[in-house]
Amino acid sequence: MNKNGKPRIIYPFGDKTTSIPMEDYQIDCQVFDSKNALENAVKEQWENKGLVVLVNTGMQHLSELQGWGEMIFRDFTTYEGGSAPRSKWSDKVFGIDDTPSNIDMCYHNEACYLPTFPRCFVIGSLACPREGGKTLASNNEVTSEAILATQVGQALKKKGMRYIRNMTDKYAGDQLVYKHWQDTFYTDSREEAEKYVKAQGWDYKWLPNGTLRT
Protein backbone atom coordinates (compact mmCIF):
# COMPACT_ATOMS: atom_id res chain seq x y z
CA MET A 1 0.00 0.00 0.00
CA ASN A 2 1.18 3.55 -0.63
CA LYS A 3 0.85 6.36 1.90
CA ASN A 4 -2.61 7.20 0.54
CA GLY A 5 -3.89 3.70 1.30
CA LYS A 6 -4.04 2.63 -2.34
CA PRO A 7 -2.64 -0.71 -3.52
CA ARG A 8 0.87 -0.57 -4.94
CA ILE A 9 1.26 -3.43 -7.40
CA ILE A 10 4.72 -4.78 -8.19
CA TYR A 11 4.75 -7.19 -11.09
CA PRO A 12 7.17 -10.14 -11.22
CA PHE A 13 8.01 -11.72 -14.56
CA GLY A 14 7.13 -15.17 -15.85
CA ASP A 15 4.48 -17.69 -14.89
CA LYS A 16 6.52 -19.94 -12.61
CA THR A 17 6.51 -20.01 -8.84
CA THR A 18 9.36 -17.75 -7.79
CA SER A 19 8.95 -17.71 -4.01
CA ILE A 20 11.83 -18.73 -1.79
CA PRO A 21 11.49 -19.72 1.87
CA MET A 22 12.12 -16.41 3.63
CA GLU A 23 12.90 -18.28 6.84
CA ASP A 24 16.21 -19.30 5.25
CA TYR A 25 17.28 -15.65 5.31
CA GLN A 26 15.74 -14.46 8.58
CA ILE A 27 17.69 -13.37 11.63
CA ASP A 28 15.72 -12.89 14.85
CA CYS A 29 17.29 -9.91 16.60
CA GLN A 30 15.79 -10.87 19.97
CA VAL A 31 17.87 -14.03 20.39
CA PHE A 32 21.22 -12.21 20.58
CA ASP A 33 22.75 -11.18 23.90
CA SER A 34 24.75 -8.28 22.46
CA LYS A 35 24.75 -5.91 19.52
CA ASN A 36 28.22 -7.14 18.59
CA ALA A 37 27.00 -10.74 18.28
CA LEU A 38 24.06 -9.61 16.15
CA GLU A 39 26.30 -7.50 13.93
CA ASN A 40 28.66 -10.44 13.36
CA ALA A 41 25.72 -12.66 12.38
CA VAL A 42 24.43 -10.04 9.94
CA LYS A 43 27.85 -9.60 8.32
CA GLU A 44 28.39 -13.35 8.01
CA GLN A 45 25.01 -13.94 6.38
CA TRP A 46 25.45 -10.98 4.04
CA GLU A 47 28.79 -12.34 2.85
CA ASN A 48 27.48 -15.91 2.47
CA LYS A 49 23.96 -15.37 1.14
CA GLY A 50 23.74 -11.75 0.00
CA LEU A 51 20.33 -11.30 1.63
CA VAL A 52 19.47 -10.61 5.27
CA VAL A 53 15.91 -10.41 6.61
CA LEU A 54 15.81 -8.98 10.13
CA VAL A 55 12.79 -9.55 12.38
CA ASN A 56 11.98 -8.26 15.87
CA THR A 57 14.28 -5.27 15.46
CA GLY A 58 12.33 -3.03 17.83
CA MET A 59 12.55 -0.24 15.25
CA GLN A 60 10.32 2.74 16.07
CA HIS A 61 11.10 5.10 13.18
CA LEU A 62 12.24 4.47 9.61
CA SER A 63 15.22 6.78 10.08
CA GLU A 64 16.71 3.94 12.18
CA LEU A 65 17.26 1.93 8.99
CA GLN A 66 20.58 3.68 8.51
CA GLY A 67 21.89 2.16 11.73
CA TRP A 68 20.99 -1.34 10.54
CA GLY A 69 22.63 -0.71 7.20
CA GLU A 70 25.82 0.44 8.91
CA MET A 71 26.30 -3.11 10.16
CA ILE A 72 27.30 -3.96 6.59
CA PHE A 73 28.52 -0.76 4.94
CA ARG A 74 29.16 2.91 5.70
CA ASP A 75 29.42 4.60 2.32
CA PHE A 76 25.80 5.71 1.97
CA THR A 77 24.87 7.70 -1.10
CA THR A 78 22.30 10.40 -1.78
CA TYR A 79 19.39 10.02 -4.18
CA GLU A 80 20.49 12.87 -6.44
CA GLY A 81 19.68 12.07 -10.06
CA GLY A 82 17.19 9.34 -9.14
CA SER A 83 14.04 9.07 -11.23
CA ALA A 84 11.45 8.16 -8.58
CA PRO A 85 9.75 10.59 -6.17
CA ARG A 86 11.29 10.15 -2.72
CA SER A 87 10.38 11.67 0.62
CA LYS A 88 13.16 11.72 3.23
CA TRP A 89 12.98 10.01 6.62
CA SER A 90 16.51 11.14 7.41
CA ASP A 91 19.59 12.35 5.54
CA LYS A 92 20.27 8.90 4.06
CA VAL A 93 16.87 7.17 4.38
CA PHE A 94 14.26 7.76 1.69
CA GLY A 95 10.62 6.78 1.28
CA ILE A 96 9.47 4.48 -1.52
CA ASP A 97 5.75 5.25 -1.36
CA ASP A 98 5.67 8.58 -3.21
CA THR A 99 5.25 7.26 -6.74
CA PRO A 100 1.83 8.32 -8.13
CA SER A 101 -0.75 5.58 -7.58
CA ASN A 102 -1.51 5.38 -11.32
CA ILE A 103 2.07 4.25 -12.01
CA ASP A 104 2.71 0.49 -11.94
CA MET A 105 5.85 -0.44 -10.04
CA CYS A 106 7.78 -2.88 -12.22
CA TYR A 107 10.47 -5.23 -10.98
CA HIS A 108 13.75 -3.38 -11.44
CA ASN A 109 17.34 -2.76 -10.38
CA GLU A 110 17.73 0.42 -8.37
CA ALA A 111 19.20 3.40 -10.27
CA CYS A 112 20.61 1.23 -13.07
CA TYR A 113 20.38 4.26 -15.40
CA LEU A 114 23.01 6.19 -13.42
CA PRO A 115 26.80 5.89 -13.97
CA THR A 116 27.13 4.55 -10.42
CA PHE A 117 24.42 2.63 -8.61
CA PRO A 118 23.99 0.92 -5.22
CA ARG A 119 25.84 -2.32 -4.59
CA CYS A 120 23.33 -3.01 -1.83
CA PHE A 121 20.55 -1.24 0.00
CA VAL A 122 18.36 -1.56 3.08
CA ILE A 123 14.57 -1.52 3.04
CA GLY A 124 12.17 -1.79 5.93
CA SER A 125 8.73 -1.08 7.33
CA LEU A 126 7.16 -0.47 10.71
CA ALA A 127 3.99 -2.47 10.02
CA CYS A 128 2.90 -5.22 7.63
CA PRO A 129 -0.24 -4.87 5.47
CA ARG A 130 -3.10 -7.32 5.92
CA GLU A 131 -2.63 -8.47 2.34
CA GLY A 132 0.03 -8.02 -0.32
CA GLY A 133 3.16 -6.12 0.61
CA LYS A 134 5.57 -8.64 -0.87
CA THR A 135 9.14 -7.55 -1.44
CA LEU A 136 10.73 -9.14 -4.49
CA ALA A 137 14.41 -10.05 -4.51
CA SER A 138 16.47 -12.00 -7.01
CA ASN A 139 20.00 -13.23 -7.61
CA ASN A 140 21.44 -10.76 -10.12
CA GLU A 141 24.40 -12.98 -10.98
CA VAL A 142 22.14 -15.85 -12.02
CA THR A 143 19.79 -13.46 -13.84
CA SER A 144 22.67 -11.86 -15.75
CA GLU A 145 24.03 -15.25 -16.79
CA ALA A 146 20.59 -16.26 -18.11
CA ILE A 147 20.22 -13.04 -20.10
CA LEU A 148 23.73 -13.24 -21.56
CA ALA A 149 22.97 -16.76 -22.78
CA THR A 150 20.43 -15.28 -25.22
CA GLN A 151 20.88 -13.35 -28.47
CA VAL A 152 19.21 -10.33 -26.89
CA GLY A 153 21.64 -10.47 -23.99
CA GLN A 154 24.64 -10.58 -26.29
CA ALA A 155 23.26 -7.64 -28.28
CA LEU A 156 22.86 -5.64 -25.07
CA LYS A 157 26.42 -6.48 -24.05
CA LYS A 158 27.77 -5.40 -27.44
CA LYS A 159 25.70 -2.28 -28.07
CA GLY A 160 24.80 -1.12 -24.57
CA MET A 161 21.56 0.63 -23.66
CA ARG A 162 20.33 4.21 -23.91
CA TYR A 163 17.95 5.70 -21.35
CA ILE A 164 15.89 8.77 -22.29
CA ARG A 165 14.40 10.67 -19.37
CA ASN A 166 11.94 13.57 -19.53
CA MET A 167 11.89 15.50 -16.24
CA THR A 168 9.07 18.02 -16.04
CA ASP A 169 9.21 21.57 -14.68
CA LYS A 170 7.62 21.90 -11.24
CA TYR A 171 6.36 25.39 -12.05
CA ALA A 172 5.12 24.80 -15.61
CA GLY A 173 1.51 24.03 -14.69
CA ASP A 174 -0.62 21.16 -15.95
CA GLN A 175 1.70 18.38 -17.12
CA LEU A 176 1.71 14.62 -16.76
CA VAL A 177 4.05 14.32 -13.80
CA TYR A 178 6.32 11.57 -12.60
CA LYS A 179 9.22 13.56 -11.18
CA HIS A 180 10.30 17.16 -11.76
CA TRP A 181 13.91 18.03 -12.52
CA GLN A 182 13.90 20.37 -9.51
CA ASP A 183 13.19 17.40 -7.23
CA THR A 184 15.61 15.15 -9.11
CA PHE A 185 18.60 17.45 -8.59
CA TYR A 186 17.47 19.24 -5.39
CA THR A 187 17.65 22.69 -6.99
CA ASP A 188 15.49 25.26 -8.77
CA SER A 189 18.50 26.47 -10.77
CA ARG A 190 18.88 25.31 -14.36
CA GLU A 191 22.58 26.03 -14.13
CA GLU A 192 23.01 23.75 -11.11
CA ALA A 193 20.99 20.99 -12.80
CA GLU A 194 23.17 21.31 -15.90
CA LYS A 195 26.33 21.00 -13.79
CA TYR A 196 25.15 17.63 -12.49
CA VAL A 197 24.08 16.44 -15.94
CA LYS A 198 27.38 17.47 -17.54
CA ALA A 199 29.35 15.80 -14.74
CA GLN A 200 27.62 12.52 -15.61
CA GLY A 201 28.48 12.94 -19.29
CA TRP A 202 24.81 12.98 -20.35
CA ASP A 203 23.38 14.63 -23.44
CA TYR A 204 20.59 17.04 -22.48
CA LYS A 205 18.06 19.44 -23.93
CA TRP A 206 15.65 21.96 -22.43
CA LEU A 207 12.21 21.68 -24.04
CA PRO A 208 9.92 24.71 -24.57
CA ASN A 209 7.65 23.69 -21.68
CA GLY A 210 10.58 23.64 -19.23
CA THR A 211 11.08 19.88 -19.31
CA LEU A 212 14.67 18.67 -19.09
CA ARG A 213 15.36 15.77 -21.44
CA THR A 214 18.50 13.71 -20.87
mmCIF file of C-alpha atoms in Angstrom, residues 64-196:
data_model
loop_
_atom_site.group_PDB
_atom_site.id
_atom_site.type_symbol
_atom_site.label_atom_id
_atom_site.label_comp_id
_atom_site.label_asym_id
_atom_site.label_seq_id
_atom_site.Cartn_x
_atom_site.Cartn_y
_atom_site.Cartn_z
ATOM 1 C CA GLU A 64 16.707 3.939 12.183
ATOM 2 C CA LEU A 65 17.256 1.930 8.990
ATOM 3 C CA GLN A 66 20.579 3.676 8.505
ATOM 4 C CA GLY A 67 21.890 2.157 11.727
ATOM 5 C CA TRP A 68 20.989 -1.337 10.542
ATOM 6 C CA GLY A 69 22.634 -0.713 7.200
ATOM 7 C CA GLU A 70 25.821 0.436 8.908
ATOM 8 C CA MET A 71 26.297 -3.106 10.164
ATOM 9 C CA ILE A 72 27.298 -3.963 6.588
ATOM 10 C CA PHE A 73 28.524 -0.757 4.936
ATOM 11 C CA ARG A 74 29.161 2.914 5.698
ATOM 12 C CA ASP A 75 29.418 4.605 2.315
ATOM 13 C CA PHE A 76 25.799 5.711 1.972
ATOM 14 C CA THR A 77 24.871 7.695 -1.102
ATOM 15 C CA THR A 78 22.303 10.400 -1.784
ATOM 16 C CA TYR A 79 19.394 10.017 -4.183
ATOM 17 C CA GLU A 80 20.491 12.867 -6.441
ATOM 18 C CA GLY A 81 19.675 12.066 -10.059
ATOM 19 C CA GLY A 82 17.191 9.337 -9.145
ATOM 20 C CA SER A 83 14.035 9.069 -11.230
ATOM 21 C CA ALA A 84 11.450 8.159 -8.577
ATOM 22 C CA PRO A 85 9.752 10.588 -6.170
ATOM 23 C CA ARG A 86 11.295 10.148 -2.717
ATOM 24 C CA SER A 87 10.382 11.667 0.624
ATOM 25 C CA LYS A 88 13.164 11.724 3.235
ATOM 26 C CA TRP A 89 12.976 10.005 6.616
ATOM 27 C CA SER A 90 16.514 11.135 7.411
ATOM 28 C CA ASP A 91 19.589 12.354 5.543
ATOM 29 C CA LYS A 92 20.266 8.900 4.056
ATOM 30 C CA VAL A 93 16.874 7.174 4.380
ATOM 31 C CA PHE A 94 14.259 7.763 1.695
ATOM 32 C CA GLY A 95 10.623 6.780 1.285
ATOM 33 C CA ILE A 96 9.473 4.483 -1.519
ATOM 34 C CA ASP A 97 5.746 5.248 -1.364
ATOM 35 C CA ASP A 98 5.669 8.584 -3.207
ATOM 36 C CA THR A 99 5.246 7.264 -6.737
ATOM 37 C CA PRO A 100 1.831 8.323 -8.134
ATOM 38 C CA SER A 101 -0.750 5.576 -7.583
ATOM 39 C CA ASN A 102 -1.507 5.376 -11.317
ATOM 40 C CA ILE A 103 2.072 4.246 -12.008
ATOM 41 C CA ASP A 104 2.707 0.494 -11.941
ATOM 42 C CA MET A 105 5.854 -0.437 -10.039
ATOM 43 C CA CYS A 106 7.776 -2.883 -12.219
ATOM 44 C CA TYR A 107 10.470 -5.227 -10.978
ATOM 45 C CA HIS A 108 13.754 -3.379 -11.435
ATOM 46 C CA ASN A 109 17.341 -2.761 -10.382
ATOM 47 C CA GLU A 110 17.727 0.420 -8.365
ATOM 48 C CA ALA A 111 19.201 3.402 -10.265
ATOM 49 C CA CYS A 112 20.613 1.233 -13.072
ATOM 50 C CA TYR A 113 20.376 4.256 -15.404
ATOM 51 C CA LEU A 114 23.015 6.188 -13.415
ATOM 52 C CA PRO A 115 26.796 5.890 -13.966
ATOM 53 C CA THR A 116 27.126 4.550 -10.421
ATOM 54 C CA PHE A 117 24.419 2.634 -8.611
ATOM 55 C CA PRO A 118 23.994 0.918 -5.221
ATOM 56 C CA ARG A 119 25.843 -2.320 -4.589
ATOM 57 C CA CYS A 120 23.331 -3.012 -1.833
ATOM 58 C CA PHE A 121 20.553 -1.241 0.005
ATOM 59 C CA VAL A 122 18.364 -1.560 3.082
ATOM 60 C CA ILE A 123 14.571 -1.522 3.038
ATOM 61 C CA GLY A 124 12.172 -1.790 5.927
ATOM 62 C CA SER A 125 8.725 -1.080 7.328
ATOM 63 C CA LEU A 126 7.156 -0.468 10.712
ATOM 64 C CA ALA A 127 3.995 -2.475 10.016
ATOM 65 C CA CYS A 128 2.898 -5.222 7.627
ATOM 66 C CA PRO A 129 -0.237 -4.870 5.474
ATOM 67 C CA ARG A 130 -3.099 -7.319 5.920
ATOM 68 C CA GLU A 131 -2.626 -8.468 2.340
ATOM 69 C CA GLY A 132 0.035 -8.021 -0.319
ATOM 70 C CA GLY A 133 3.157 -6.118 0.608
ATOM 71 C CA LYS A 134 5.568 -8.636 -0.871
ATOM 72 C CA THR A 135 9.144 -7.547 -1.441
ATOM 73 C CA LEU A 136 10.730 -9.143 -4.487
ATOM 74 C CA ALA A 137 14.408 -10.046 -4.511
ATOM 75 C CA SER A 138 16.470 -12.002 -7.006
ATOM 76 C CA ASN A 139 19.998 -13.231 -7.608
ATOM 77 C CA ASN A 140 21.441 -10.759 -10.116
ATOM 78 C CA GLU A 141 24.395 -12.977 -10.984
ATOM 79 C CA VAL A 142 22.137 -15.847 -12.021
ATOM 80 C CA THR A 143 19.794 -13.461 -13.842
ATOM 81 C CA SER A 144 22.669 -11.857 -15.755
ATOM 82 C CA GLU A 145 24.029 -15.248 -16.791
ATOM 83 C CA ALA A 146 20.593 -16.257 -18.106
ATOM 84 C CA ILE A 147 20.218 -13.036 -20.105
ATOM 85 C CA LEU A 148 23.729 -13.241 -21.559
ATOM 86 C CA ALA A 149 22.972 -16.761 -22.779
ATOM 87 C CA THR A 150 20.435 -15.285 -25.225
ATOM 88 C CA GLN A 151 20.882 -13.345 -28.466
ATOM 89 C CA VAL A 152 19.205 -10.333 -26.890
ATOM 90 C CA GLY A 153 21.641 -10.468 -23.990
ATOM 91 C CA GLN A 154 24.643 -10.578 -26.294
ATOM 92 C CA ALA A 155 23.258 -7.636 -28.284
ATOM 93 C CA LEU A 156 22.857 -5.639 -25.067
ATOM 94 C CA LYS A 157 26.420 -6.482 -24.048
ATOM 95 C CA LYS A 158 27.775 -5.399 -27.436
ATOM 96 C CA LYS A 159 25.698 -2.276 -28.072
ATOM 97 C CA GLY A 160 24.798 -1.121 -24.574
ATOM 98 C CA MET A 161 21.556 0.626 -23.658
ATOM 99 C CA ARG A 162 20.327 4.206 -23.906
ATOM 100 C CA TYR A 163 17.947 5.701 -21.350
ATOM 101 C CA ILE A 164 15.893 8.771 -22.291
ATOM 102 C CA ARG A 165 14.395 10.673 -19.371
ATOM 103 C CA ASN A 166 11.942 13.568 -19.526
ATOM 104 C CA MET A 167 11.887 15.496 -16.243
ATOM 105 C CA THR A 168 9.071 18.023 -16.039
ATOM 106 C CA ASP A 169 9.215 21.573 -14.676
ATOM 107 C CA LYS A 170 7.621 21.899 -11.243
ATOM 108 C CA TYR A 171 6.362 25.393 -12.048
ATOM 109 C CA ALA A 172 5.116 24.798 -15.605
ATOM 110 C CA GLY A 173 1.510 24.033 -14.691
ATOM 111 C CA ASP A 174 -0.620 21.157 -15.948
ATOM 112 C CA GLN A 175 1.705 18.378 -17.116
ATOM 113 C CA LEU A 176 1.705 14.624 -16.757
ATOM 114 C CA VAL A 177 4.046 14.325 -13.797
ATOM 115 C CA TYR A 178 6.324 11.570 -12.595
ATOM 116 C CA LYS A 179 9.222 13.559 -11.179
ATOM 117 C CA HIS A 180 10.304 17.158 -11.762
ATOM 118 C CA TRP A 181 13.913 18.026 -12.517
ATOM 119 C CA GLN A 182 13.898 20.375 -9.505
ATOM 120 C CA ASP A 183 13.193 17.401 -7.233
ATOM 121 C CA THR A 184 15.614 15.147 -9.108
ATOM 122 C CA PHE A 185 18.597 17.454 -8.587
ATOM 123 C CA TYR A 186 17.469 19.239 -5.391
ATOM 124 C CA THR A 187 17.646 22.685 -6.986
ATOM 125 C CA ASP A 188 15.492 25.263 -8.774
ATOM 126 C CA SER A 189 18.500 26.474 -10.770
ATOM 127 C CA ARG A 190 18.879 25.308 -14.356
ATOM 128 C CA GLU A 191 22.584 26.034 -14.127
ATOM 129 C CA GLU A 192 23.010 23.749 -11.111
ATOM 130 C CA ALA A 193 20.994 20.993 -12.799
ATOM 131 C CA GLU A 194 23.166 21.313 -15.900
ATOM 132 C CA LYS A 195 26.326 20.998 -13.786
ATOM 133 C CA TYR A 196 25.154 17.629 -12.489
#
